[in-house]
Coordinates of N, CA and C and ligand atoms in Angstrom, one line a residue:
M213 N 0.8 -1.8 -0.3 CA 0.6 -0.1 0.1 C 1.2 0.9 -0.2
H214 N 0.5 2.6 -1.0 CA 1.4 3.1 -1.1 C 1.2 4.2 0.1
K215 N 2.5 4.2 0.8 CA 1.9 5.2 2.5 C 2.3 6.5 1.9
L216 N 1.7 7.4 3.2 CA 0.7 8.6 3.5 C 1.4 9.6 3.9
Y217 N 3.0 8.6 4.5 CA 4.1 9.6 5.1 C 4.9 9.4 4.6
D218 N 6.5 10.6 5.4 CA 7.1 10.4 4.8 C 9.0 10.1 5.7
D219 N 9.7 9.1 6.1 CA 9.6 8.7 7.2 C 11.0 9.1 7.6
E220 N 11.7 9.9 5.9 CA 13.2 10.2 6.5 C 13.6 11.3 6.7
E221 N 13.1 11.8 7.4 CA 12.9 12.9 8.8 C 12.0 12.8 9.5
M222 N 12.4 13.4 11.3 CA 11.9 13.1 12.1 C 11.4 14.2 12.9
P223 N 10.2 14.5 13.1 CA 8.8 13.2 13.2 C 8.5 13.7 11.3
P224 N 7.7 12.2 10.7 CA 7.6 12.1 10.0 C 6.6 12.9 9.6
R225 N 7.3 13.8 8.3 CA 6.3 14.0 7.2 C 5.0 13.7 6.3
L226 N 3.8 14.7 6.4 CA 3.3 13.8 6.1 C 3.2 14.4 4.3
K227 N 1.7 12.7 3.4 CA 2.6 14.2 1.5 C 1.3 14.2 1.5
G228 N 1.0 14.9 1.1 CA -0.1 15.9 0.9 C -0.4 16.3 -0.3
Q229 N -0.5 17.5 -0.8 CA -1.0 18.6 -1.9 C -1.6 20.2 -1.8
R230 N -0.6 20.2 -3.2 CA -1.2 21.6 -3.1 C -1.6 22.2 -4.5
C231 N -3.0 23.3 -4.2 CA -3.4 23.0 -5.8 C -2.5 24.6 -5.9
G232 N -1.6 24.1 -7.5 CA -0.9 25.8 -8.1 C -2.1 26.3 -7.8
S233 N -3.2 26.0 -8.4 CA -4.7 27.3 -8.5 C -4.7 28.3 -8.4
C234 N -5.5 27.7 -6.1 CA -6.4 28.8 -5.2 C -4.6 29.0 -4.2
D235 N -3.9 27.2 -4.1 CA -3.4 27.5 -2.5 C -3.8 27.0 -1.6
R236 N -4.4 26.5 -1.9 CA -5.2 25.3 -1.3 C -4.2 23.4 -0.5
V237 N -4.0 23.3 0.6 CA -3.2 22.3 0.7 C -4.2 21.4 1.3
A238 N -3.9 20.2 1.7 CA -4.7 18.9 1.3 C -3.8 17.7 2.0
F239 N -4.9 17.0 3.0 CA -4.6 16.2 3.1 C -5.9 14.5 3.4
P240 N -5.4 13.9 3.1 CA -4.8 13.0 2.4 C -5.3 13.4 0.7
P241 N -4.1 13.4 -0.6 CA -3.5 14.0 -1.8 C -4.9 13.6 -1.6
N242 N -6.1 13.9 -2.4 CA -7.2 13.7 -3.8 C -7.1 13.2 -5.3
P243 N -7.1 12.1 -5.5 CA -6.9 12.3 -6.8 C -7.1 12.7 -7.9
Y244 N -8.3 12.9 -7.6 CA -9.7 13.9 -8.7 C -8.6 15.1 -9.0
G245 N -8.3 15.4 -7.7 CA -7.7 16.7 -7.8 C -7.9 18.1 -6.7
C246 N -8.5 19.4 -6.8 CA -8.2 20.4 -6.0 C -10.0 20.0 -5.4
E247 N -10.3 20.2 -4.0 CA -11.5 20.1 -4.1 C -12.3 21.3 -3.9
T248 N -11.0 22.7 -4.2 CA -12.5 23.8 -3.1 C -11.8 24.9 -4.7
C249 N -11.4 24.5 -6.0 CA -11.7 25.3 -7.4 C -11.4 24.6 -8.2
G250 N -11.5 22.8 -8.2 CA -11.3 21.6 -9.7 C -9.8 21.6 -10.1
A251 N -8.8 22.5 -9.5 CA -7.4 22.2 -10.7 C -7.3 21.4 -10.1
F252 N -6.4 20.1 -11.3 CA -5.7 18.8 -11.5 C -5.1 18.9 -12.3
G253 N -4.2 16.9 -12.2 CA -3.9 17.0 -13.3 C -2.1 18.6 -12.6
A254 N -1.8 18.1 -13.5 CA -0.1 19.2 -13.3 C 0.2 19.8 -12.5
Q255 N -1.2 20.8 -12.5 CA -1.5 21.8 -11.8 C -1.8 21.3 -10.4
V256 N -1.8 20.2 -9.3 CA -1.8 19.6 -7.9 C -0.5 19.3 -8.1
E257 N 0.2 19.4 -7.0 CA 2.0 18.7 -7.5 C 1.4 17.7 -5.3
E258 N 1.8 17.6 -5.0 CA 3.0 16.6 -4.2 C 3.3 17.5 -3.3
Q259 N 2.8 17.2 -2.2 CA 3.6 18.8 -0.7 C 3.7 17.5 0.7
L260 N 5.4 17.9 0.7 CA 4.9 17.1 2.3 C 4.7 18.5 3.6
L261 N 3.8 17.5 3.5 CA 3.7 18.8 5.9 C 4.4 17.5 6.7
A262 N 4.4 18.9 7.4 CA 5.2 19.3 8.6 C 4.0 17.9 9.3
G263 N 4.9 16.7 10.7 CA 4.2 16.0 10.8 C 4.1 17.0 12.4
K264 N 3.4 18.2 12.1 CA 3.3 18.7 13.8 C 1.6 19.7 13.7
G265 N 2.0 20.1 15.2 CA -0.1 20.3 14.6 C 0.0 21.0 16.4
R266 N -1.7 21.1 16.1 CA -2.2 21.2 17.7 C -3.2 20.8 17.8
L267 N -4.0 19.5 18.9 CA -5.0 19.2 19.1 C -6.1 19.5 19.7
L268 N -7.0 19.4 18.5 CA -8.7 20.6 18.0 C -9.8 19.7 19.7
A269 N -8.7 18.1 19.3 CA -10.6 18.0 20.1 C -9.5 16.5 20.3
F270 N -10.0 15.7 21.4 CA -10.2 13.6 21.0 C -11.2 13.3 22.6
V271 N -10.5 12.1 22.2 CA -12.3 11.5 22.0 C -11.4 9.5 23.0
T272 N -11.2 9.4 24.3 CA -11.2 7.4 24.0 C -11.7 6.5 24.1
T273 N -11.7 5.7 23.3 CA -12.9 5.1 23.0 C -12.4 3.4 23.6
H274 N -13.4 2.9 24.9 CA -12.8 1.8 25.6 C -14.5 0.6 24.6
H275 N -14.4 0.4 24.1 CA -14.8 -0.5 23.0 C -14.4 -0.5 21.4
A276 N -14.2 -1.4 21.0 CA -13.6 -1.3 20.3 C -14.2 -2.2 18.5
N277 N -15.2 -1.6 17.0 CA -15.8 -3.1 16.5 C -15.0 -3.8 16.3
Q278 N -13.4 -3.5 16.0 CA -12.9 -3.8 15.3 C -11.5 -4.3 16.0
R279 N -11.1 -6.5 15.0 CA -10.7 -6.9 16.6 C -9.3 -6.1 16.5
D280 N -7.6 -5.6 15.2 CA -7.2 -5.0 15.0 C -6.7 -4.4 16.2
I281 N -7.2 -3.7 16.6 CA -6.6 -2.2 17.8 C -7.0 -2.3 18.6
S282 N -6.5 -2.8 20.3 CA -6.6 -2.7 21.2 C -7.8 -1.8 22.2
V283 N -7.6 -1.4 23.1 CA -8.7 -0.6 23.8 C -8.3 -0.4 25.3
P284 N -8.7 -0.3 24.9 CA -8.2 1.3 24.9 C -7.5 2.7 23.8
Y285 N -8.1 3.5 23.0 CA -7.2 4.3 22.1 C -7.7 5.4 21.7
T286 N -6.5 6.1 21.8 CA -7.4 7.0 21.9 C -7.4 8.7 20.4
I287 N -8.3 8.8 19.5 CA -8.6 9.0 18.0 C -8.6 11.4 18.4
A288 N -7.6 11.2 17.9 CA -7.5 13.5 17.8 C -8.0 13.9 16.9
S289 N -8.5 14.8 16.6 CA -8.6 15.8 15.5 C -7.7 16.3 15.9
I290 N -6.8 17.0 14.7 CA -5.0 18.0 14.8 C -5.1 18.4 13.2
A291 N -5.4 20.3 13.8 CA -4.1 21.0 12.9 C -3.3 21.1 12.2
L292 N -2.6 21.1 11.0 CA -1.5 20.8 10.5 C -1.2 22.1 10.7
E293 N 0.4 22.2 10.9 CA 0.4 24.2 10.5 C 1.2 24.3 9.6
D294 N 0.7 23.9 8.1 CA 0.1 23.3 6.9 C -1.0 24.4 6.7
G295 N -2.0 23.3 7.3 CA -2.9 23.9 7.9 C -4.4 22.7 7.2
P296 N -4.3 22.1 6.5 CA -5.5 21.1 6.9 C -5.6 20.1 8.5
V297 N -7.0 19.8 8.8 CA -6.9 19.1 9.8 C -7.3 17.8 9.9
V298 N -6.8 17.2 10.4 CA -6.2 15.4 10.0 C -6.9 14.1 11.8
R299 N -7.8 12.9 11.0 CA -7.9 12.2 12.3 C -7.0 12.1 12.7
A300 N -6.3 11.5 13.8 CA -5.3 10.4 13.6 C -5.3 9.5 15.0
L301 N -4.4 8.4 15.1 CA -4.4 7.6 16.9 C -3.5 8.5 17.5
M302 N -3.6 8.5 18.8 CA -3.1 9.4 19.3 C -1.3 7.5 20.3
N303 N -0.2 8.0 20.1 CA 0.3 6.9 20.7 C -0.1 6.1 22.2
T304 N -0.4 7.0 22.0 CA -1.0 6.8 24.3 C -2.6 6.8 23.9
P305 N -2.9 5.8 25.4 CA -4.2 4.4 24.8 C -4.8 6.0 26.0
T306 N -5.2 6.3 27.0 CA -6.1 7.5 26.7 C -4.9 8.5 27.3
D307 N -6.9 9.4 26.9 CA -6.3 10.9 27.6 C -6.0 11.8 28.4
S308 N -5.7 11.4 29.7 CA -5.6 11.5 30.7 C -4.5 12.9 30.0
A309 N -3.9 12.9 29.6 CA -2.6 13.6 30.0 C -3.1 15.2 28.8
L310 N -3.6 15.2 27.9 CA -4.1 15.4 26.9 C -5.0 16.9 27.3
K311 N -5.0 17.7 26.6 CA -5.6 19.2 26.8 C -5.5 19.9 25.3
V312 N -6.4 20.2 25.3 CA -6.8 21.1 23.7 C -6.1 21.7 23.7
N313 N -4.9 22.5 22.3 CA -4.7 23.1 22.0 C -2.5 22.4 22.4
D314 N -3.0 21.4 23.1 CA -1.4 21.1 23.3 C -0.1 20.6 21.9
A315 N 1.1 20.9 21.3 CA 1.2 21.1 20.0 C 1.9 19.1 20.4
V316 N 1.5 19.0 18.8 CA 2.0 17.5 18.6 C 2.3 17.2 17.2
E317 N 2.8 16.3 17.5 CA 4.2 15.9 16.5 C 3.8 14.4 16.2
S318 N 4.8 14.5 15.3 CA 4.1 12.2 14.1 C 5.3 11.7 14.6
V319 N 4.6 10.3 15.2 CA 6.2 9.3 15.4 C 5.6 7.9 15.0
L320 N 6.0 7.4 14.2 CA 6.0 6.0 14.1 C 5.6 4.9 15.1
V321 N 4.6 5.0 15.3 CA 4.6 3.6 15.8 C 4.6 1.7 15.7
G322 N 5.7 0.9 15.6 CA 5.4 -0.5 15.5 C 4.4 -1.3 16.0
R323 N 4.0 -2.0 15.1 CA 2.8 -3.0 15.9 C 2.7 -4.1 14.6
Q324 N 2.0 -5.1 15.1 CA 2.1 -5.6 14.6 C 0.3 -5.9 14.1
A325 N 0.0 -6.4 12.6 CA -0.7 -6.4 12.2 C -1.6 -7.3 12.0
P326 N -3.4 -7.1 11.3 CA -3.8 -8.2 12.4 C -3.0 -10.0 11.4
T327 N -2.4 -10.0 9.8 CA -1.8 -9.7 9.3 C -0.4 -11.9 10.2
G328 N 0.7 -10.6 11.2 CA 0.9 -11.1 11.8 C 2.1 -10.8 11.2
D329 N 2.3 -9.4 10.7 CA 4.0 -8.6 10.2 C 3.8 -7.8 10.7
A330 N 5.1 -7.6 11.0 CA 4.8 -6.2 11.6 C 4.7 -5.0 11.1
V331 N 4.1 -3.9 11.6 CA 4.1 -2.4 10.3 C 4.0 -1.3 11.0
D332 N 5.0 -0.6 10.3 CA 4.9 1.0 11.0 C 3.7 1.5 11.0
E333 N 3.0 2.4 12.0 CA 1.9 3.7 11.9 C 2.1 3.9 12.6
L334 N 1.4 5.8 11.8 CA 2.1 6.4 12.0 C 1.3 6.9 13.1
R335 N 0.6 7.6 14.4 CA 0.1 8.9 15.4 C 0.7 9.4 15.6
F336 N 0.0 10.5 16.6 CA 1.1 11.7 17.3 C 1.2 11.6 18.3
R337 N 1.7 11.6 19.3 CA 1.7 12.4 20.5 C 2.1 13.9 21.1
V338 N 1.9 14.7 22.2 CA 2.6 15.1 22.9 C 3.6 15.8 22.4
S339 N 4.1 16.4 21.8 CA 5.7 17.1 21.5 C 6.3 16.9 22.6
G340 N 8.0 16.9 22.1 CA 9.0 16.6 23.3 C 9.1 15.7 23.9
A341 N 7.4 14.3 24.3 CA 6.9 13.4 25.2 C 8.3 12.4 24.2
D342 N 8.4 11.9 25.5 CA 9.3 9.7 25.1 C 8.2 8.8 25.1
Ligands
LIG93 ZN1 -7.3 25.0 -5.6

């Protein structure tokens, strides 16, 4: 599967896109083009986004419909420094140490996929946390 991040640098950067016509920055990239002005093809280019942002909201889930994730886990809405708002897993199971507006950064977390393979997953953590 095509990775949506670039781990050449730490924290990993997200593979987004920028519209050359209206300057909209988006994540994930939309293969059909810009959702704001409709530009497509060569007018829309891949752009690496900083894996940094601020927490807008978060919630801890204690019941999972999917069996390939263990509970509890915390999902956050994050406003990336480059503009797009993304939803992502936090790297801590609960939200006990999180506050709205905390600075967060991306981090790769190794885990075992349902197939048994070891995979890296992009999550977020409070900036400066170990
Ligand atoms: Zn556009």
